[in-house]
């Protein structure tokens, strides 16, 4: 059990899982790591594990939320969206290499006293563009992995109990299994077979019904359901997210109508969005309401034309290890695996075979928010108009 | 540590050290352990009008893994993006934070690989921009537990903070004004020395009888530099020295160091050298002589001088009586010389010259530059003019020129 592991050994196993199963680093690759400066202990373990896996070089950029805060608060307008040339050069080199990003905000509310509009604008769009191109070309084997910090633990538990957060993460990422690598293999096989089943059924649309939600969204003939077991163009398997419990697809950006309400808080741009309620007409979000943080979402939606349409639908049932911890992690990497979610913004190229104008959304934004829970009913709608239950009371309804 | 002190320090580094100008990008290089100062610098940088503050964190633990595991040919590589960042320095501001939190970290590694592991091309690119005065830059220290342990034998950083604050004049009511005055005094000393048109400096004291030949028309620097764009900046905080580039061919006599020298994890004590025709032909020490000899052997010119610097008894670093085990401080405690690369700040007309051209002009070129202290109350310093006249410069640690 993970709880019996000493912290150094646990960190070593965790880093090894991220390097060997997550990014699946290949001998001779450069491993790029992007991390918050507070994540240094994990980054050091990832670096050791990467060299052990045969990395040619491990190239780390640490970012600092406090430096970012100073920029948003005190910097000139032009600083907000500026991408330094050297950083662009670096990101062009991701091609053919491995990339690991860490999450786990040490101070989730650090930016909450700032002008939300400036916070929303402060993004290196050119960098996002470069990464997007390379992901579209499936040129990188990459993964995201979380690091527990005091600030994050406080947000989750009301006290800086990092150890408790570590234990929850160890459960979610199957570090508590005797053989985590084998456990991951088994888990991914199950998700793969669910995706294959949905692909065989060829639903025309999904319908979501629950508290504050009555939403129908079209599916694309040329988009398939898949698990987060990805392959690069050269055939290398990798898991972009650890944990992952979802199967997902890219919806038809042109066909969505109704009202959809978030079922869990959403950590966004250093703040928390609560009670998000989106009204959708003809595939576009036409109204945004929230108990808190609506302006952050509005700022994002205004950032480009595609931001207002949907790019992802994901289904998660009650067997999710993340869901079963009962914890809201205030971190999308985890929370999106607790329950069903949707995302506005960029579609998922891996799921789609065709030109983007054939229904896949294009945007520099991709924000997931949770809509699932025991009260949510999800149905598949056939072209003939029949409704087939997929989820009821968090239980998968299709035969497995 | 009070936030106020940290913010005052950052403001001093930004306004006086790098002298960041509105519209410049401020590059900051820091260890991850220096984050509190890097954050304060980013606030102070934007307050000074920086268009962007670009902080690059370095992690010595990653460096440890790198040196331990990377292939031989990767150790000295410069990636294109590291080069791109070095190229972006020109016309902008750079602050480097010093202060090693873990001085022993790399001690278990193959020291030859430790010495080799650096992005050579990017470092050369940065040094060239610095030497050609194309960026305004400064190095300042952040106190860490590791350094406190080394200096005071206890990880309590408070005494180290107090020492740093005193040496950088943070304990003055108006540190910025105090620095203006201090820098003006050092610049005045340079003017005094330059007017003498000295041919050599002579040091005499216990174990020391050393003549250091200067370059023709040698100019002394101190109290800051001015970029080609006219931005005055103070490259080291603290600074107490006025320095010049000696002629690498014309050092003669013996010298005894007056303070211990920290050299890559080794402490060198009672270092003595004898020079003939510019070359250190004899090197002895009661401890650590091998580290010095090893360094000098890196290339053919490592055993020849590249800097001579004068510091008097008003130095705050000298007065405080602490060995910081960090050249940034220790070289400001007393007069010092450096073996290795010639220090070319302030020498005109060197642009585009290769190593051979520089050596022809008497400027040393080497991969090494190590300062060690040779001054103190017992060491007299004279200037020698071309006609052989001797002019007292320092007696009993007191500046003699007016």
Tab-separated table of N, CA, C and O in Angstrom, chain A residues 311-372:
chain	number	residue	atom	x	y	z
A	311	UNK	N	-15.908	21.431	-27.631
A	311	UNK	CA	-14.805	20.678	-28.213
A	311	UNK	C	-14.644	19.282	-27.627
A	311	UNK	O	-13.862	18.494	-28.146
A	312	UNK	N	-15.340	18.990	-26.538
A	312	UNK	CA	-15.148	17.669	-25.921
A	312	UNK	C	-16.389	17.243	-25.146
A	312	UNK	O	-17.025	18.050	-24.466
A	313	UNK	N	-16.696	15.955	-25.246
A	313	UNK	CA	-17.679	15.308	-24.365
A	313	UNK	C	-16.978	14.112	-23.744
A	313	UNK	O	-16.327	13.353	-24.457
A	314	UNK	N	-17.106	13.960	-22.430
A	314	UNK	CA	-16.425	12.844	-21.779
A	314	UNK	C	-17.366	12.163	-20.797
A	314	UNK	O	-18.115	12.818	-20.073
A	315	UNK	N	-17.307	10.851	-20.806
A	315	UNK	CA	-18.178	10.052	-19.934
A	315	UNK	C	-17.342	9.319	-18.891
A	315	UNK	O	-16.333	8.690	-19.221
A	316	UNK	N	-17.786	9.436	-17.633
A	316	UNK	CA	-17.102	8.806	-16.497
A	316	UNK	C	-18.187	8.220	-15.598
A	316	UNK	O	-19.181	8.891	-15.346
A	317	UNK	N	-17.997	7.009	-15.128
A	317	UNK	CA	-19.020	6.446	-14.240
A	317	UNK	C	-18.519	6.371	-12.801
A	317	UNK	O	-17.427	6.850	-12.488
A	318	UNK	N	-19.335	5.760	-11.939
A	318	UNK	CA	-19.050	5.754	-10.508
A	318	UNK	C	-17.903	4.847	-10.102
A	318	UNK	O	-17.498	4.838	-8.941
A	319	UNK	N	-17.352	4.037	-11.033
A	319	UNK	CA	-16.194	3.210	-10.667
A	319	UNK	C	-14.913	4.032	-10.655
A	319	UNK	O	-13.857	3.533	-10.260
A	320	UNK	N	-15.008	5.267	-11.094
A	320	UNK	CA	-13.816	6.115	-11.136
A	320	UNK	C	-13.146	6.197	-9.771
A	320	UNK	O	-13.783	6.503	-8.766
A	321	UNK	N	-11.871	5.914	-9.730
A	321	UNK	CA	-11.134	6.045	-8.470
A	321	UNK	C	-11.149	7.478	-7.979
A	321	UNK	O	-11.153	7.726	-6.777
A	322	UNK	N	-11.129	8.406	-8.897
A	322	UNK	CA	-11.160	9.813	-8.490
A	322	UNK	C	-12.512	10.125	-7.868
A	322	UNK	O	-12.597	10.730	-6.799
A	323	UNK	N	-13.579	9.663	-8.557
A	323	UNK	CA	-14.917	9.902	-8.043
A	323	UNK	C	-15.106	9.258	-6.683
A	323	UNK	O	-15.716	9.830	-5.779
A	324	UNK	N	-14.560	8.055	-6.521
A	324	UNK	CA	-14.767	7.325	-5.264
A	324	UNK	C	-14.033	7.931	-4.078
A	324	UNK	O	-14.412	7.702	-2.935
A	325	UNK	N	-12.996	8.693	-4.318
A	325	UNK	CA	-12.367	9.377	-3.174
A	325	UNK	C	-13.319	10.412	-2.584
A	325	UNK	O	-13.148	10.824	-1.442
A	326	UNK	N	-14.320	10.833	-3.381
A	326	UNK	CA	-15.276	11.830	-2.892
A	326	UNK	C	-14.673	13.205	-2.698
A	326	UNK	O	-15.271	14.080	-2.085
A	327	UNK	N	-13.509	13.397	-3.241
A	327	UNK	CA	-12.793	14.653	-3.014
A	327	UNK	C	-12.932	15.554	-4.235
A	327	UNK	O	-12.818	15.091	-5.362
A	328	UNK	N	-13.209	16.820	-3.985
A	328	UNK	CA	-13.060	17.802	-5.057
A	328	UNK	C	-11.638	18.323	-4.973
A	328	UNK	O	-11.226	18.897	-3.968
A	329	UNK	N	-10.886	18.073	-6.007
A	329	UNK	CA	-9.453	18.407	-5.980
A	329	UNK	C	-9.169	19.842	-6.416
A	329	UNK	O	-8.052	20.326	-6.269
A	330	UNK	N	-10.177	20.519	-6.968
A	330	UNK	CA	-9.968	21.860	-7.518
A	330	UNK	C	-8.828	21.860	-8.537
A	330	UNK	O	-8.032	22.788	-8.611
A	331	UNK	N	-8.729	20.777	-9.273
A	331	UNK	CA	-7.699	20.647	-10.295
A	331	UNK	C	-8.323	19.793	-11.397
A	331	UNK	O	-8.735	18.655	-11.155
A	332	UNK	N	-8.381	20.355	-12.602
A	332	UNK	CA	-9.094	19.689	-13.693
A	332	UNK	C	-8.549	18.297	-13.969
A	332	UNK	O	-9.294	17.378	-14.285
A	333	UNK	N	-7.241	18.146	-13.838
A	333	UNK	CA	-6.625	16.851	-14.115
A	333	UNK	C	-7.315	15.734	-13.323
A	333	UNK	O	-7.516	14.631	-13.816
A	334	UNK	N	-7.692	16.041	-12.083
A	334	UNK	CA	-8.398	15.062	-11.262
A	334	UNK	C	-9.897	15.169	-11.435
A	334	UNK	O	-10.567	14.183	-11.696
A	335	UNK	N	-10.401	16.394	-11.252
A	335	UNK	CA	-11.850	16.550	-11.180
A	335	UNK	C	-12.536	16.105	-12.462
A	335	UNK	O	-13.650	15.585	-12.426
A	336	UNK	N	-11.889	16.274	-13.602
A	336	UNK	CA	-12.540	15.859	-14.846
A	336	UNK	C	-12.637	14.333	-14.914
A	336	UNK	O	-13.359	13.804	-15.739
A	337	UNK	N	-11.892	13.655	-14.063
A	337	UNK	CA	-11.969	12.199	-14.044
A	337	UNK	C	-12.887	11.668	-12.964
A	337	UNK	O	-13.043	10.459	-12.807
A	338	UNK	N	-13.462	12.605	-12.195
A	338	UNK	CA	-14.386	12.187	-11.145
A	338	UNK	C	-15.733	11.868	-11.749
A	338	UNK	O	-16.463	11.017	-11.254
A	339	UNK	N	-16.056	12.566	-12.829
A	339	UNK	CA	-17.423	12.492	-13.317
A	339	UNK	C	-17.482	13.009	-14.753
A	339	UNK	O	-16.482	13.488	-15.285
A	340	UNK	N	-18.667	12.871	-15.364
A	340	UNK	CA	-18.823	13.325	-16.742
A	340	UNK	C	-18.501	14.807	-16.865
A	340	UNK	O	-18.776	15.601	-15.969
A	341	UNK	N	-17.905	15.165	-17.986
A	341	UNK	CA	-17.622	16.580	-18.218
A	341	UNK	C	-17.701	16.915	-19.699
A	341	UNK	O	-17.716	16.034	-20.561
A	342	UNK	N	-17.770	18.212	-19.939
A	342	UNK	CA	-17.715	18.712	-21.310
A	342	UNK	C	-16.695	19.833	-21.331
A	342	UNK	O	-16.327	20.365	-20.280
A	343	UNK	N	-16.226	20.195	-22.518
A	343	UNK	CA	-15.296	21.320	-22.624
A	343	UNK	C	-15.728	22.239	-23.746
A	343	UNK	O	-16.145	21.774	-24.806
A	344	UNK	N	-15.644	23.545	-23.469
A	344	UNK	CA	-15.773	24.483	-24.587
A	344	UNK	C	-14.370	24.770	-25.121
A	344	UNK	O	-13.381	24.667	-24.411
A	345	UNK	N	-14.310	25.091	-26.411
A	345	UNK	CA	-13.021	25.384	-27.033
A	345	UNK	C	-12.583	24.270	-27.968
A	345	UNK	O	-13.405	23.513	-28.504
A	346	UNK	N	-11.270	24.173	-28.103
A	346	UNK	CA	-10.623	23.294	-29.075
A	346	UNK	C	-11.085	21.836	-28.973
A	346	UNK	O	-11.188	21.291	-27.882
A	347	UNK	N	-11.367	21.226	-30.113
A	347	UNK	CA	-11.695	19.812	-30.156
A	347	UNK	C	-10.460	18.955	-29.950
A	347	UNK	O	-9.357	19.466	-29.773
A	348	UNK	N	-10.647	17.644	-29.962
A	348	UNK	CA	-9.527	16.732	-29.703
A	348	UNK	C	-9.135	16.050	-31.008
A	348	UNK	O	-9.838	15.149	-31.480
A	349	UNK	N	-8.027	16.504	-31.605
A	349	UNK	CA	-7.658	16.027	-32.948
A	349	UNK	C	-7.536	14.507	-33.018
A	349	UNK	O	-7.864	13.906	-34.044
A	350	UNK	N	-7.083	13.889	-31.915
A	350	UNK	CA	-6.881	12.444	-31.920
A	350	UNK	C	-8.179	11.687	-32.211
A	350	UNK	O	-8.146	10.557	-32.678
A	351	UNK	N	-9.321	12.314	-31.901
A	351	UNK	CA	-10.588	11.606	-32.059
A	351	UNK	C	-11.185	11.801	-33.446
A	351	UNK	O	-12.184	11.186	-33.779
A	352	UNK	N	-10.594	12.706	-34.209
A	352	UNK	CA	-11.285	13.199	-35.404
A	352	UNK	C	-10.490	12.934	-36.665
A	352	UNK	O	-9.300	13.215	-36.736
A	353	UNK	N	-11.184	12.385	-37.659
A	353	UNK	CA	-10.537	12.177	-38.952
A	353	UNK	C	-11.279	13.019	-39.974
A	353	UNK	O	-12.374	12.692	-40.383
A	354	UNK	N	-10.687	14.126	-40.337
A	354	UNK	CA	-11.335	15.013	-41.296
A	354	UNK	C	-10.786	16.410	-41.157
A	354	UNK	O	-9.870	16.641	-40.369
A	355	UNK	N	-11.342	17.323	-41.928
A	355	UNK	CA	-10.923	18.718	-41.835
A	355	UNK	C	-11.707	19.371	-40.699
A	355	UNK	O	-12.887	19.042	-40.489
A	356	UNK	N	-11.075	20.301	-39.960
A	356	UNK	CA	-11.772	20.943	-38.853
A	356	UNK	C	-13.103	21.580	-39.259
A	356	UNK	O	-14.054	21.566	-38.485
A	357	UNK	N	-13.204	22.092	-40.496
A	357	UNK	CA	-14.446	22.755	-40.897
A	357	UNK	C	-15.602	21.753	-40.993
A	357	UNK	O	-16.751	22.129	-41.109
A	358	UNK	N	-15.273	20.458	-40.901
A	358	UNK	CA	-16.335	19.451	-40.975
A	358	UNK	C	-16.919	19.146	-39.607
A	358	UNK	O	-17.408	18.055	-39.370
A	359	UNK	N	-16.852	20.098	-38.698
A	359	UNK	CA	-17.554	19.965	-37.430
A	359	UNK	C	-16.688	20.011	-36.189
A	359	UNK	O	-17.180	20.267	-35.098
A	360	UNK	N	-15.363	19.769	-36.309
A	360	UNK	CA	-14.508	19.853	-35.109
A	360	UNK	C	-14.199	21.308	-34.799
A	360	UNK	O	-13.820	22.067	-35.688
A	361	UNK	N	-14.346	21.686	-33.549
A	361	UNK	CA	-14.127	23.083	-33.183
A	361	UNK	C	-12.632	23.417	-33.125
A	361	UNK	O	-11.809	22.578	-32.775
A	362	UNK	N	-12.310	24.678	-33.465
A	362	UNK	CA	-10.933	25.156	-33.419
A	362	UNK	C	-10.880	26.416	-32.562
A	362	UNK	O	-11.678	27.331	-32.743
A	363	UNK	N	-9.976	26.432	-31.610
A	363	UNK	CA	-9.862	27.572	-30.699
A	363	UNK	C	-8.550	27.444	-29.937
A	363	UNK	O	-7.948	26.374	-29.914
A	364	UNK	N	-8.081	28.533	-29.325
A	364	UNK	CA	-6.900	28.421	-28.462
A	364	UNK	C	-7.275	28.084	-27.019
A	364	UNK	O	-6.418	27.964	-26.159
A	365	UNK	N	-8.592	27.973	-26.777
A	365	UNK	CA	-9.086	27.686	-25.431
A	365	UNK	C	-9.512	26.229	-25.375
A	365	UNK	O	-9.913	25.650	-26.382
A	366	UNK	N	-9.353	25.598	-24.242
A	366	UNK	CA	-10.001	24.298	-24.013
A	366	UNK	C	-10.217	24.180	-22.511
A	366	UNK	O	-9.282	23.956	-21.766
A	367	UNK	N	-11.458	24.399	-22.078
A	367	UNK	CA	-11.740	24.363	-20.642
A	367	UNK	C	-12.801	23.304	-20.347
A	367	UNK	O	-13.928	23.377	-20.841
A	368	UNK	N	-12.394	22.336	-19.531
A	368	UNK	CA	-13.325	21.276	-19.116
A	368	UNK	C	-14.089	21.715	-17.870
A	368	UNK	O	-13.504	22.320	-16.976
A	369	UNK	N	-15.345	21.380	-17.820
A	369	UNK	CA	-16.055	21.542	-16.538
A	369	UNK	C	-16.993	20.363	-16.325
A	369	UNK	O	-17.486	19.751	-17.258
A	370	UNK	N	-17.184	20.069	-15.041
A	370	UNK	CA	-17.879	18.845	-14.639
A	370	UNK	C	-19.390	19.034	-14.648
A	370	UNK	O	-19.902	20.023	-14.134
A	371	UNK	N	-20.083	18.056	-15.219
A	371	UNK	CA	-21.538	18.119	-15.264
A	371	UNK	C	-22.158	16.852	-14.678
A	371	UNK	O	-23.375	16.769	-14.529
A	372	UNK	N	-21.341	15.872	-14.365
A	372	UNK	CA	-21.874	14.570	-13.965
A	372	UNK	C	-22.180	14.456	-12.483
A	372	UNK	O	-21.918	15.361	-11.700
